[in-house]
GROMACS .gro file of C-alpha atoms in nm:
model
  296
    1MET     CA    1   8.745  11.836  13.656
    2GLY     CA    2   8.952  12.108  13.815
    3SER     CA    3   9.256  11.914  13.856
    4LEU     CA    4   9.226  11.901  13.463
    5GLY     CA    5   9.169  12.281  13.418
    6TYR     CA    6   9.488  12.334  13.644
    7ASN     CA    7   9.687  12.084  13.429
    8ILE     CA    8   9.582  12.270  13.110
    9LYS     CA    9   9.642  12.627  13.236
   10GLN     CA   10  10.002  12.516  13.377
   11ALA     CA   11  10.051  12.313  13.018
   12PHE     CA   12   9.984  12.659  12.815
   13GLN     CA   13  10.182  12.852  13.055
   14GLN     CA   14  10.483  12.641  13.033
   15ILE     CA   15  10.474  12.646  12.636
   16GLY     CA   16  10.461  13.008  12.654
   17ARG     CA   17  10.779  13.010  12.853
   18ASN     CA   18  10.952  12.816  12.621
   19PHE     CA   19  10.780  12.900  12.324
   20GLY     CA   20  11.087  12.870  12.079
   21MET     CA   21  11.149  12.512  12.166
   22SER     CA   22  10.798  12.461  12.180
   23MET     CA   23  10.734  12.585  11.789
   24ALA     CA   24  11.065  12.375  11.723
   25SER     CA   25  10.886  12.068  11.870
   26ILE     CA   26  10.573  12.136  11.665
   27PHE     CA   27  10.745  12.187  11.386
   28ALA     CA   28  10.927  11.873  11.392
   29ILE     CA   29  10.643  11.650  11.468
   30THR     CA   30  10.457  11.830  11.177
   31ALA     CA   31  10.735  11.728  10.935
   32MET     CA   32  10.779  11.383  11.052
   33MET     CA   33  10.374  11.322  11.028
   34LEU     CA   34  10.380  11.489  10.685
   35ILE     CA   35  10.631  11.251  10.523
   36LEU     CA   36  10.417  10.986  10.686
   37GLY     CA   37  10.131  11.124  10.547
   38ILE     CA   38  10.298  11.088  10.179
   39PHE     CA   39  10.365  10.785  10.226
   40PHE     CA   40  10.020  10.686  10.351
   41CYS     CA   41   9.843  10.840  10.052
   42ALA     CA   42  10.061  10.655   9.831
   43MET     CA   43   9.999  10.320   9.974
   44VAL     CA   44   9.618  10.334  10.023
   45ASN     CA   45   9.602  10.425   9.623
   46THR     CA   46   9.861  10.153   9.533
   47ASN     CA   47   9.639   9.915   9.757
   48LEU     CA   48   9.314  10.054   9.579
   49PHE     CA   49   9.490  10.000   9.217
   50THR     CA   50   9.603   9.673   9.330
   51GLU     CA   51   9.236   9.544   9.431
   52MET     CA   52   9.080   9.672   9.092
   53ILE     CA   53   9.332   9.489   8.902
   54LYS     CA   54   9.242   9.169   9.098
   55SER     CA   55   8.902   9.229   9.059
   56ASN     CA   56   8.858   9.371   8.704
   57TYR     CA   57   9.166   9.226   8.536
   58ASP     CA   58   9.128   8.867   8.602
   59GLU     CA   59   9.130   8.810   8.242
   60ILE     CA   60   9.399   8.713   7.982
   61GLU     CA   61   9.386   8.913   7.657
   62VAL     CA   62   9.465   8.687   7.348
   63PHE     CA   63   9.564   8.913   7.013
   64LEU     CA   64   9.469   8.703   6.705
   65ASN     CA   65   9.702   8.712   6.386
   66ASP     CA   66   9.522   8.960   6.097
   67ASP     CA   67   9.507   8.665   5.845
   68ILE     CA   68   9.281   8.419   6.070
   69THR     CA   69   8.984   8.347   5.921
   70GLY     CA   70   8.635   8.355   6.094
   71ASN     CA   71   8.624   7.998   6.084
   72GLN     CA   72   8.925   7.972   6.254
   73THR     CA   73   8.861   8.222   6.504
   74ASN     CA   74   8.516   8.048   6.623
   75LEU     CA   75   8.721   7.693   6.639
   76LEU     CA   76   8.988   7.880   6.819
   77ILE     CA   77   8.735   8.041   7.071
   78ASN     CA   78   8.570   7.703   7.145
   79THR     CA   79   8.909   7.542   7.197
   80VAL     CA   80   8.978   7.823   7.456
   81LYS     CA   81   8.647   7.776   7.646
   82LYS     CA   82   8.712   7.415   7.685
   83ILE     CA   83   9.070   7.482   7.903
   84ASP     CA   84   9.038   7.401   8.227
   85GLY     CA   85   9.038   7.732   8.478
   86VAL     CA   86   8.852   7.927   8.202
   87HIS     CA   87   8.537   8.085   8.290
   88SER     CA   88   8.439   8.245   7.961
   89ALA     CA   89   8.603   8.354   7.640
   90GLU     CA   90   8.445   8.654   7.458
   91TYR     CA   91   8.555   8.805   7.116
   92ARG     CA   92   8.654   9.154   7.070
   93THR     CA   93   8.690   9.310   6.731
   94LYS     CA   94   8.954   9.593   6.673
   95GLU     CA   95   8.696   9.842   6.622
   96GLU     CA   96   8.559   9.763   6.936
   97ALA     CA   97   8.909   9.783   7.137
   98LEU     CA   98   8.973  10.091   6.965
   99ASP     CA   99   8.640  10.241   7.072
  100ILE     CA  100   8.731  10.133   7.424
  101MET     CA  101   9.087  10.327   7.408
  102LYS     CA  102   8.891  10.646   7.327
  103ALA     CA  103   8.664  10.603   7.593
  104ARG     CA  104   8.966  10.557   7.847
  105TRP     CA  105   9.137  10.853   7.699
  106GLY     CA  106   8.866  11.091   7.782
  107GLU     CA  107   8.871  11.408   7.616
  108ASN     CA  108   9.219  11.314   7.445
  109GLY     CA  109   9.042  11.029   7.275
  110TYR     CA  110   8.981  11.230   6.948
  111LEU     CA  111   9.391  11.237   6.913
  112LEU     CA  112   9.354  10.847   6.804
  113ASP     CA  113   9.151  10.952   6.493
  114SER     CA  114   9.468  11.085   6.359
  115LEU     CA  115   9.598  10.683   6.338
  116GLY     CA  116   9.463  10.624   6.007
  117ASP     CA  117   9.456  10.230   5.968
  118ASN     CA  118   9.328  10.064   6.301
  119PRO     CA  119   9.633   9.924   6.399
  120LEU     CA  120   9.490   9.730   6.713
  121PRO     CA  121   9.420   9.349   6.646
  122ASN     CA  122   9.114   9.158   6.718
  123SER     CA  123   9.117   8.967   7.024
  124ILE     CA  124   8.950   8.742   7.271
  125LEU     CA  125   8.922   8.813   7.632
  126VAL     CA  126   8.961   8.522   7.862
  127GLU     CA  127   8.816   8.550   8.193
  128VAL     CA  128   8.977   8.280   8.397
  129ASP     CA  129   8.823   8.135   8.742
  130SER     CA  130   9.081   8.310   8.969
  131LEU     CA  131   9.407   8.464   8.951
  132GLU     CA  132   9.574   8.153   9.098
  133THR     CA  133   9.453   7.950   8.752
  134ALA     CA  134   9.592   8.199   8.538
  135ASP     CA  135   9.946   8.067   8.510
  136ALA     CA  136   9.794   7.733   8.398
  137VAL     CA  137   9.543   7.899   8.155
  138ASN     CA  138   9.836   8.101   8.022
  139ALA     CA  139  10.055   7.799   7.927
  140GLU     CA  140   9.764   7.618   7.746
  141LEU     CA  141   9.696   7.941   7.547
  142GLN     CA  142  10.076   7.947   7.434
  143LYS     CA  143  10.019   7.627   7.245
  144LEU     CA  144   9.739   7.745   7.053
  145GLU     CA  145   9.779   7.880   6.679
  146GLY     CA  146   9.669   8.170   6.521
  147ILE     CA  147   9.775   8.381   6.818
  148GLU     CA  148  10.033   8.709   6.764
  149ASP     CA  149  10.042   8.796   7.125
  150ILE     CA  150   9.902   8.736   7.476
  151ARG     CA  151   9.834   9.009   7.748
  152TYR     CA  152   9.891   8.854   8.110
  153TYR     CA  153   9.759   9.050   8.398
  154LYS     CA  154   9.884   8.851   8.676
  155GLU     CA  155  10.253   8.973   8.634
  156THR     CA  156  10.111   9.335   8.677
  157VAL     CA  157   9.900   9.239   8.994
  158ASP     CA  158  10.236   9.086   9.097
  159LYS     CA  159  10.448   9.371   9.062
  160LEU     CA  160  10.175   9.604   9.233
  161THR     CA  161  10.172   9.390   9.523
  162LYS     CA  162  10.520   9.370   9.589
  163VAL     CA  163  10.549   9.769   9.563
  164THR     CA  164  10.252   9.792   9.808
  165LYS     CA  165  10.434   9.544  10.089
  166PHE     CA  166  10.738   9.757   9.990
  167LEU     CA  167  10.537  10.087  10.092
  168GLN     CA  168  10.413   9.902  10.409
  169THR     CA  169  10.756   9.813  10.506
  170ALA     CA  170  10.916  10.147  10.401
  171MET     CA  171  10.643  10.348  10.591
  172LEU     CA  172  10.671  10.147  10.910
  173VAL     CA  173  11.050  10.188  10.911
  174VAL     CA  174  11.075  10.559  10.857
  175MET     CA  175  10.764  10.597  11.106
  176ALA     CA  176  10.960  10.413  11.377
  177PHE     CA  177  11.257  10.634  11.313
  178LEU     CA  178  11.088  10.945  11.305
  179VAL     CA  179  10.856  10.865  11.619
  180ILE     CA  180  11.192  10.826  11.843
  181VAL     CA  181  11.306  11.143  11.709
  182SER     CA  182  10.993  11.342  11.785
  183ILE     CA  183  11.019  11.166  12.121
  184VAL     CA  184  11.346  11.312  12.214
  185VAL     CA  185  11.281  11.649  12.072
  186VAL     CA  186  10.952  11.649  12.309
  187ALA     CA  187  11.146  11.520  12.576
  188ASN     CA  188  11.431  11.799  12.538
  189THR     CA  189  11.152  12.083  12.508
  190ILE     CA  190  10.978  11.992  12.827
  191LYS     CA  191  11.302  11.925  13.003
  192LEU     CA  192  11.391  12.301  13.007
  193THR     CA  193  11.062  12.389  13.183
  194VAL     CA  194  11.146  12.081  13.429
  195VAL     CA  195  11.483  12.225  13.471
  196ALA     CA  196  11.366  12.573  13.543
  197ARG     CA  197  11.095  12.434  13.841
  198SER     CA  198  11.338  12.184  13.969
  199LYS     CA  199  11.326  12.359  14.288
  200GLU     CA  200  10.939  12.386  14.305
  201ILE     CA  201  10.901  12.019  14.195
  202SER     CA  202  11.127  11.920  14.513
  203ILE     CA  203  10.930  12.142  14.713
  204MET     CA  204  10.621  12.004  14.625
  205LYS     CA  205  10.746  11.641  14.661
  206TYR     CA  206  10.856  11.727  15.008
  207ILE     CA  207  10.519  11.822  15.141
  208GLY     CA  208  10.328  11.513  14.998
  209ALA     CA  209  10.255  11.584  14.650
  210THR     CA  210  10.206  11.267  14.449
  211ASN     CA  211  10.427  11.206  14.130
  212TRP     CA  212  10.103  11.223  13.908
  213PHE     CA  213   9.996  11.558  14.053
  214ILE     CA  214  10.371  11.660  13.962
  215ARG     CA  215  10.349  11.504  13.621
  216GLY     CA  216   9.980  11.630  13.531
  217PRO     CA  217  10.102  11.991  13.372
  218PHE     CA  218  10.388  11.838  13.191
  219LEU     CA  219  10.204  11.536  13.070
  220MET     CA  220   9.954  11.777  12.921
  221GLU     CA  221  10.228  11.978  12.770
  222GLY     CA  222  10.367  11.711  12.554
  223ILE     CA  223   9.996  11.610  12.446
  224ILE     CA  224   9.925  11.954  12.356
  225ILE     CA  225  10.211  11.980  12.156
  226GLY     CA  226  10.122  11.685  11.998
  227ILE     CA  227   9.761  11.745  11.923
  228ILE     CA  228   9.871  12.101  11.718
  229SER     CA  229  10.142  11.927  11.530
  230SER     CA  230   9.903  11.667  11.428
  231LEU     CA  231   9.620  11.901  11.339
  232LEU     CA  232   9.861  12.080  11.149
  233ALA     CA  233  10.024  11.794  10.941
  234ALA     CA  234   9.676  11.663  10.887
  235GLY     CA  235   9.580  11.979  10.715
  236VAL     CA  236   9.896  12.054  10.487
  237THR     CA  237   9.874  11.676  10.379
  238PHE     CA  238   9.512  11.721  10.305
  239LEU     CA  239   9.545  12.028  10.096
  240LEU     CA  240   9.869  11.880   9.899
  241TYR     CA  241   9.656  11.580   9.826
  242TRP     CA  242   9.354  11.770   9.747
  243LYS     CA  243   9.543  11.988   9.482
  244PHE     CA  244   9.724  11.677   9.358
  245VAL     CA  245   9.373  11.467   9.281
  246ASP     CA  246   9.245  11.803   9.156
  247VAL     CA  247   9.530  11.839   8.894
  248ALA     CA  248   9.603  11.488   8.811
  249GLY     CA  249   9.327  11.271   8.910
  250LYS     CA  250   9.136  11.256   8.575
  251GLN     CA  251   9.453  11.190   8.380
  252ILE     CA  252   9.541  10.888   8.634
  253MET     CA  253   9.164  10.775   8.586
  254THR     CA  254   9.232  10.784   8.200
  255ILE     CA  255   9.592  10.596   8.189
  256LEU     CA  256   9.522  10.334   8.463
  257SER     CA  257   9.141  10.307   8.441
  258SER     CA  258   9.159  10.347   8.870
  259PRO     CA  259   9.052  10.665   9.049
  260LEU     CA  260   9.230  10.805   9.304
  261VAL     CA  261   9.114  10.769   9.693
  262PRO     CA  262   8.869  11.069   9.765
  263ALA     CA  263   9.063  11.343   9.951
  264THR     CA  264   8.780  11.374  10.200
  265TYR     CA  265   8.799  11.019  10.282
  266LEU     CA  266   9.141  11.019  10.348
  267ALA     CA  267   9.105  11.337  10.572
  268ILE     CA  268   8.926  11.196  10.811
  269ASN     CA  269   9.119  10.863  10.852
  270LEU     CA  270   9.479  11.123  10.852
  271ILE     CA  271   9.328  11.318  11.172
  272ILE     CA  272   9.225  10.985  11.344
  273ILE     CA  273   9.580  10.862  11.287
  274PHE     CA  274   9.773  11.167  11.346
  275LEU     CA  275   9.586  11.255  11.672
  276ALA     CA  276   9.681  10.940  11.805
  277MET     CA  277  10.011  10.959  11.711
  278GLY     CA  278  10.056  11.322  11.835
  279VAL     CA  279   9.911  11.232  12.188
  280GLY     CA  280  10.128  10.921  12.193
  281ILE     CA  281  10.456  11.127  12.090
  282GLY     CA  282  10.349  11.404  12.329
  283GLY     CA  283  10.312  11.179  12.618
  284ALA     CA  284  10.593  10.918  12.583
  285GLY     CA  285  10.814  11.261  12.586
  286SER     CA  286  10.661  11.395  12.882
  287VAL     CA  287  10.726  11.073  13.051
  288VAL     CA  288  11.088  11.022  12.965
  289SER     CA  289  11.196  11.416  13.058
  290MET     CA  290  11.036  11.374  13.382
  291ARG     CA  291  11.145  11.038  13.494
  292LYS     CA  292  11.485  11.179  13.608
  293TYR     CA  293  11.336  11.425  13.883
  294LEU     CA  294  11.021  11.198  13.991
  295ASN     CA  295  11.278  10.933  14.085
  296LYS     CA  296  11.480  11.112  14.334
   0.00000   0.00000   0.00000
């Protein structure tokens, strides 16, 4: 405990001596983590939306011609139910479809009253056994008569999956680049202190001080810089995302029928991730800056 206290005290003193460079390091790491935080928020919400699409939209919506009769509709529904891969088929009137659309529009639903005649068609909601069987079911539906159009959600799921994978890859590439830059910045900051104390370090080694005893304050300095940066980045990211959810959350829920991930849930995960990254970056920068002097 005494050694830890000594390291922390020395670390804060070193930060004070090189206050300008320490602040530059903190702002550089904070900016890096802020960019990663934006990527993280986008990726988490895209993942949520994709999973909701998979769970709630494992269906094909079949729009019927306006001139189709009731008997033809019943015959068509029975035919659809017999297709392999179809779990259920439910008839939806144009009035029910309009009511659902009004509910999705929320407070702006009244705008649909100005449409006059209901432009929506009657439809059949075809629930498939799984998204994997949707292709075959869609191909069979295309052969049937009395159908005006088919809305196929598997294409949307595939596109969203590609977007999610792209965001994940982009986040990893950007993170790797920015982490390297941050380590270099921290290493250069600590190196100034190391250079200023080079004679002191040589004397400490001469009288038998271990490398870890010498490295301790510098390692702690990097970790403190990383912790401060991570907390700042997590706080700014949370405030920006919380404001975005407050302003656009309801509109996005109305348009996409999918909520945004709560800001409080993201805040906990951001703090954990950023603290781990901050400590790692700070520690790595310290080790890099000390290697030359401890290998003499």
